[in-house]
One Martini backbone bead per residue (centre of mass of N, CA, C, O) as a GRO file, in nm:
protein
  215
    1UNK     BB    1   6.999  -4.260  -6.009
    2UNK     BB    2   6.830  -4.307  -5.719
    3UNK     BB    3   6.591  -4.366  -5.517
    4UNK     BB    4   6.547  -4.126  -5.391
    5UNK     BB    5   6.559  -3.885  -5.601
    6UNK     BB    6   6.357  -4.009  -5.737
    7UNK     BB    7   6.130  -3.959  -5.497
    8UNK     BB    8   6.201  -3.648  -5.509
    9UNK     BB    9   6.100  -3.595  -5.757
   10UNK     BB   10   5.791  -3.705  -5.734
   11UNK     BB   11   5.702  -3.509  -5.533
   12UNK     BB   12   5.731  -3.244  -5.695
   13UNK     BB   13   5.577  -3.322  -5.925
   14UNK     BB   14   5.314  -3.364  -5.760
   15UNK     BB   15   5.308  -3.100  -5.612
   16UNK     BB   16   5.278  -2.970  -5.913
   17UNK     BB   17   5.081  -3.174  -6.088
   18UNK     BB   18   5.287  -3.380  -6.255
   19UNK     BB   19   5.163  -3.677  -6.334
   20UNK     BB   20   5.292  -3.727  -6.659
   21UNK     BB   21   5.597  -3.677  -6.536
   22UNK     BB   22   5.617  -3.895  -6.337
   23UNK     BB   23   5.585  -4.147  -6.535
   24UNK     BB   24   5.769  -4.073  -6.708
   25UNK     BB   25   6.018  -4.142  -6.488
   26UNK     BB   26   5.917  -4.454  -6.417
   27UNK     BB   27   5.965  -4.510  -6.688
   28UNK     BB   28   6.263  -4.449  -6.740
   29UNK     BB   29   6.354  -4.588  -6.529
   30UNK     BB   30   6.274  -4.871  -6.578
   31UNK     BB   31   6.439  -4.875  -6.879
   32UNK     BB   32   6.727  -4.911  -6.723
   33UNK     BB   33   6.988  -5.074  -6.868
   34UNK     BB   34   7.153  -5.134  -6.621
   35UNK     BB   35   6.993  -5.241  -6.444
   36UNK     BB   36   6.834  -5.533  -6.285
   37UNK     BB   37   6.548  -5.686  -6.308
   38UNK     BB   38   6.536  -5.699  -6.019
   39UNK     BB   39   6.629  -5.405  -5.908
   40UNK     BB   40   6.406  -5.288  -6.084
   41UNK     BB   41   6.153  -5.413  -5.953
   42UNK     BB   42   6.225  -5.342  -5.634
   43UNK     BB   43   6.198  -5.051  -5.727
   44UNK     BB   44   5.914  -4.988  -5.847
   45UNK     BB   45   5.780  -5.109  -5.623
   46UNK     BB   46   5.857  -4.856  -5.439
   47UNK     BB   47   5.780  -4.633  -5.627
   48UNK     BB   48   5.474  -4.673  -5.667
   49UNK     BB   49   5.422  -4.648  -5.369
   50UNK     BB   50   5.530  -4.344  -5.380
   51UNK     BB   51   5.310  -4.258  -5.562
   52UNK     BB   52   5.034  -4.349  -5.427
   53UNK     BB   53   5.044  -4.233  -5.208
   54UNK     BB   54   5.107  -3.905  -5.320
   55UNK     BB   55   4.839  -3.923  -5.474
   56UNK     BB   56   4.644  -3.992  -5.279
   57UNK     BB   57   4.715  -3.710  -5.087
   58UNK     BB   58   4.646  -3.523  -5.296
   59UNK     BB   59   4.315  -3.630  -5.343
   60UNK     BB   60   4.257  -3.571  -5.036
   61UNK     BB   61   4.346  -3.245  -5.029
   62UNK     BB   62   4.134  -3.160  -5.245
   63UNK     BB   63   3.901  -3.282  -5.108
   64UNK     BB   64   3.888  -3.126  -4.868
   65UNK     BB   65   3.900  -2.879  -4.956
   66UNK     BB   66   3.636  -2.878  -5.101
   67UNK     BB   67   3.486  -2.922  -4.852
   68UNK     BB   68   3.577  -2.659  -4.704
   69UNK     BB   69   3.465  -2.440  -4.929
   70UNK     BB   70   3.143  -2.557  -4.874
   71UNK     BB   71   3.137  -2.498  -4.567
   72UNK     BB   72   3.198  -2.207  -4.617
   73UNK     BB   73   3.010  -2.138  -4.780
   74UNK     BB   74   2.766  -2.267  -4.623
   75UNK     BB   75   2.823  -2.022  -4.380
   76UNK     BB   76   2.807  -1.762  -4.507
   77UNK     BB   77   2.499  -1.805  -4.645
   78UNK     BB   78   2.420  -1.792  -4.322
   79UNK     BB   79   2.528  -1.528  -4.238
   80UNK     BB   80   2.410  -1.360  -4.448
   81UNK     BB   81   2.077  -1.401  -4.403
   82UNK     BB   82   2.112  -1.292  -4.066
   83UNK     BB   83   2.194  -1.004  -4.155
   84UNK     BB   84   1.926  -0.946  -4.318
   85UNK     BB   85   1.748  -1.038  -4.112
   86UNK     BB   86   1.853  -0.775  -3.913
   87UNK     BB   87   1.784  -0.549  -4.111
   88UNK     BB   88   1.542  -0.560  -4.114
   89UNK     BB   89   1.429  -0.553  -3.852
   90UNK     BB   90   1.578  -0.264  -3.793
   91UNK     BB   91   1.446  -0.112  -4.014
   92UNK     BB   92   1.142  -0.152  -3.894
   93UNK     BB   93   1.174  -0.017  -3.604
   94UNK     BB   94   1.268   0.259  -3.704
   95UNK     BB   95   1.023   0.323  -3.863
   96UNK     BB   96   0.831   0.272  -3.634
   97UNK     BB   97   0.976   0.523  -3.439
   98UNK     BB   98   0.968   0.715  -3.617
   99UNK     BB   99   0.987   1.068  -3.554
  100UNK     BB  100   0.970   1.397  -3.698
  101UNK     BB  101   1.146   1.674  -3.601
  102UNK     BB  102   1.184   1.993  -3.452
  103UNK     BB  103   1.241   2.281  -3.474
  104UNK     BB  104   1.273   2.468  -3.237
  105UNK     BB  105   1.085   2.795  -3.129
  106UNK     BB  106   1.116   3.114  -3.052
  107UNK     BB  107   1.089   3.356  -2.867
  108UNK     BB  108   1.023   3.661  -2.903
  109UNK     BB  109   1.100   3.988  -2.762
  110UNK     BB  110   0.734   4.091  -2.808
  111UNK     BB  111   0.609   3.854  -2.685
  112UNK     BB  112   0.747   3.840  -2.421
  113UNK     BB  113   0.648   4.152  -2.353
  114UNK     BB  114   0.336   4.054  -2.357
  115UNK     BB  115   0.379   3.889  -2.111
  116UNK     BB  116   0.449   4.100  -1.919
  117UNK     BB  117   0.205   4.283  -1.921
  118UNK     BB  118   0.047   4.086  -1.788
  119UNK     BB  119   0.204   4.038  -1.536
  120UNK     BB  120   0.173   4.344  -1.426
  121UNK     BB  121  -0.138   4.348  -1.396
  122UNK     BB  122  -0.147   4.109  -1.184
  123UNK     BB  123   0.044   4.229  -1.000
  124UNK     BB  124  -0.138   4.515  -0.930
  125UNK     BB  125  -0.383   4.347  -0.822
  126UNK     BB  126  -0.247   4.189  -0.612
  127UNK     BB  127  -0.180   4.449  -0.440
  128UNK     BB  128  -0.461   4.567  -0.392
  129UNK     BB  129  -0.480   4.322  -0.324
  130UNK     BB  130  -0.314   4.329   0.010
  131UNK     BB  131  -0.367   4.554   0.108
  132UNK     BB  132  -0.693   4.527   0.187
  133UNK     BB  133  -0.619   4.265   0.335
  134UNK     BB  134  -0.417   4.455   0.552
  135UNK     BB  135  -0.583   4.725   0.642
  136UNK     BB  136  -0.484   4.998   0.468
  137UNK     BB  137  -0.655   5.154   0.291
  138UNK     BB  138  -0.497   5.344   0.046
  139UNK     BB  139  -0.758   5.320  -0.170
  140UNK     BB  140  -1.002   5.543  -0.308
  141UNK     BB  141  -1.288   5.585  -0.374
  142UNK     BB  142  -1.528   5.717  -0.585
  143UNK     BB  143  -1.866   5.633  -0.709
  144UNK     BB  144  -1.803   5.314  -0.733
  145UNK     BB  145  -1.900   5.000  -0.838
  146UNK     BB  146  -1.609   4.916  -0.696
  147UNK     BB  147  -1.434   4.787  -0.487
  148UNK     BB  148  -1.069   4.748  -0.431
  149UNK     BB  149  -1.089   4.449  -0.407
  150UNK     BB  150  -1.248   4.435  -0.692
  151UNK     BB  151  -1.054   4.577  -0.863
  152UNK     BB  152  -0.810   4.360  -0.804
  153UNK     BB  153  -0.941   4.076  -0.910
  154UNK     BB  154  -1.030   4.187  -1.191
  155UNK     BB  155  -0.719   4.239  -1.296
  156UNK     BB  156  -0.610   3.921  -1.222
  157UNK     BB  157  -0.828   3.803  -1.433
  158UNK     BB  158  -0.716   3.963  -1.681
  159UNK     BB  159  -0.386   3.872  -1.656
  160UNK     BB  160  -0.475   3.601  -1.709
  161UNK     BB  161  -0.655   3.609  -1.946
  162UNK     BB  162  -0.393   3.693  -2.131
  163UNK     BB  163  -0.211   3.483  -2.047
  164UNK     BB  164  -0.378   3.241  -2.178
  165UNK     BB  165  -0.421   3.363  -2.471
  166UNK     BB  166  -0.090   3.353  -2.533
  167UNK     BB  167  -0.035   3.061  -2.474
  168UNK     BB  168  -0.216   2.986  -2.682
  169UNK     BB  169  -0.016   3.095  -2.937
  170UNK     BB  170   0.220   2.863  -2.845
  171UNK     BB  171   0.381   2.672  -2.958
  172UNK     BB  172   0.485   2.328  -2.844
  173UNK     BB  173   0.770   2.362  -2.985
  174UNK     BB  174   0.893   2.562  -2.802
  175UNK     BB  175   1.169   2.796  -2.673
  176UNK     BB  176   1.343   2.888  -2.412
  177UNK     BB  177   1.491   3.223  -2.447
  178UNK     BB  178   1.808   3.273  -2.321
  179UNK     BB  179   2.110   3.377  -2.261
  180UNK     BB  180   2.128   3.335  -1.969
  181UNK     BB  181   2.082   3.075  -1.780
  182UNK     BB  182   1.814   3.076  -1.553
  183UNK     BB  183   1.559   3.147  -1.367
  184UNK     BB  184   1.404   3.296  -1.618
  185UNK     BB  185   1.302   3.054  -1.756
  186UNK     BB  186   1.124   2.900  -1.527
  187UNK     BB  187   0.935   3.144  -1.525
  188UNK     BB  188   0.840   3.160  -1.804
  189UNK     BB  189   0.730   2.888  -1.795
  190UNK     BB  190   0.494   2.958  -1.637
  191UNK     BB  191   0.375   3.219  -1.778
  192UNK     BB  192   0.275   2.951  -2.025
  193UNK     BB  193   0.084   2.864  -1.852
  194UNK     BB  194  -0.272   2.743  -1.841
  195UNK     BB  195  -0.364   2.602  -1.595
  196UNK     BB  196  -0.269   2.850  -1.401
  197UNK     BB  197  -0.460   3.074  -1.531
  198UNK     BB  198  -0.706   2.904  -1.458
  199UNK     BB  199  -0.673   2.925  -1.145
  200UNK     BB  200  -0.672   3.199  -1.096
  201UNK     BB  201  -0.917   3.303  -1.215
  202UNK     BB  202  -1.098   3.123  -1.023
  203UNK     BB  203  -1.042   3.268  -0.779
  204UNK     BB  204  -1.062   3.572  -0.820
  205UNK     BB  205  -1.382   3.474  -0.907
  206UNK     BB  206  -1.449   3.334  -0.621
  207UNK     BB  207  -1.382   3.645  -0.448
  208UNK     BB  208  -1.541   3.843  -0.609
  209UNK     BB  209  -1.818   3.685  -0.544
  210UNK     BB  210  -1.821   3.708  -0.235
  211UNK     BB  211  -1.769   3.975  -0.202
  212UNK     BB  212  -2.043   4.089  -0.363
  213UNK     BB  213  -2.280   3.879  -0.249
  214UNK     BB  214  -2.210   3.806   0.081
  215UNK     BB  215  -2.040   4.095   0.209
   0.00000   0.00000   0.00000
């Protein structure tokens, strides 16, 4: 066996860790009494040569390697850290925002024609006032403490009276509910309004009593 195969049997040795089983065949080597004295020393000073290059090349890759494993665990330790407390800080913000959803209900069909009874009322009275002042006087009293047109401003104030008491019993989260989107939902939704109903009340008790009092 000559010097390379020597020195490649002892890189194979070395690469599978095997030290032991190398030292062992440098010992072999050195021993072979074929060889001379000199070619002996010769040989074995250049195996020794690779055998110390290949020993210490293995002892830096395992060095490296193991502080590469280490630089490793602590980026990962740093990276789950961040993560911890992204979520930390995440769940508190969800939480901070959390209200609660409701699912909206609908107005009943019986319901909404008591809306509408009241609008039809509303509307009566303002036919009425309409009439009066455009100097129709379609209307005869007789007998009566109201005259046609203080008759019609209070349908209106009793109409829109109902309409505010009827939207004030309609839960905040309700939703208007019709079959088919169009603009009675737009509609309804003014007719449960409590703001508009107390502007006509106002309106049409300030024209009540103008007409009573002051005409």
């Amino acid at each position: 066996m000559n010097k390379n195969e020597i020195i490649y049997k002892l890189r194979i040795l070395i690469a599978e860790n095997r030290i032991e089983d190398a030292l062992s065949q440098i010992h072999e080597y050195t021993q072979n009494n074929k060889m001379t004295p000199k070619a002996t020393n010769d040989e074995l000073i250049v195996i020794k040569r690779e055998y110390y290059d290949l020993k210490s090349e293995l002892v830096k890759n395992i060095l490296s390697s193991q502080e590469y494993a280490l630089r490793m665990n602590r980026l990962a330790s740093n990276l789950l850290g961040v993560v911890n407390s992204l979520e930390r800080i995440g769940d508190e913000m969800v939480y901070q925002n959390y209200k609660p959803v409701e699912k909206p209900r609908k107005v009943s069909i019986s319901f909404s024609a008591i809306i509408w009874s009241g609008v039809f009322v509303l509307l009566i009275g303002l036919s009425i006032v309409v009439i009066e002042i455009t100097g129709l006087h379609a209307l005869k009293t007789h007998n009566s403490i109201f005259t046609p047109l203080e008759i019609g401003l209070l349908l209106i104030i009793l109409g829109a009276l109902f309409l505010a008491y009827m939207s004030a019993r309609i839960p905040p989260n309700v939703e208007i509910y019709t079959e088919k989107k169009s603009s009675k939902a737009t509609i309804f939704s003014y007719l449960i309004n409590p703001k508009l109903h107390f502007a006509i009340i106002f309106s049409a008790l300030s024209l009540f009593l103008i007409k009573r009092f002051l005409l």
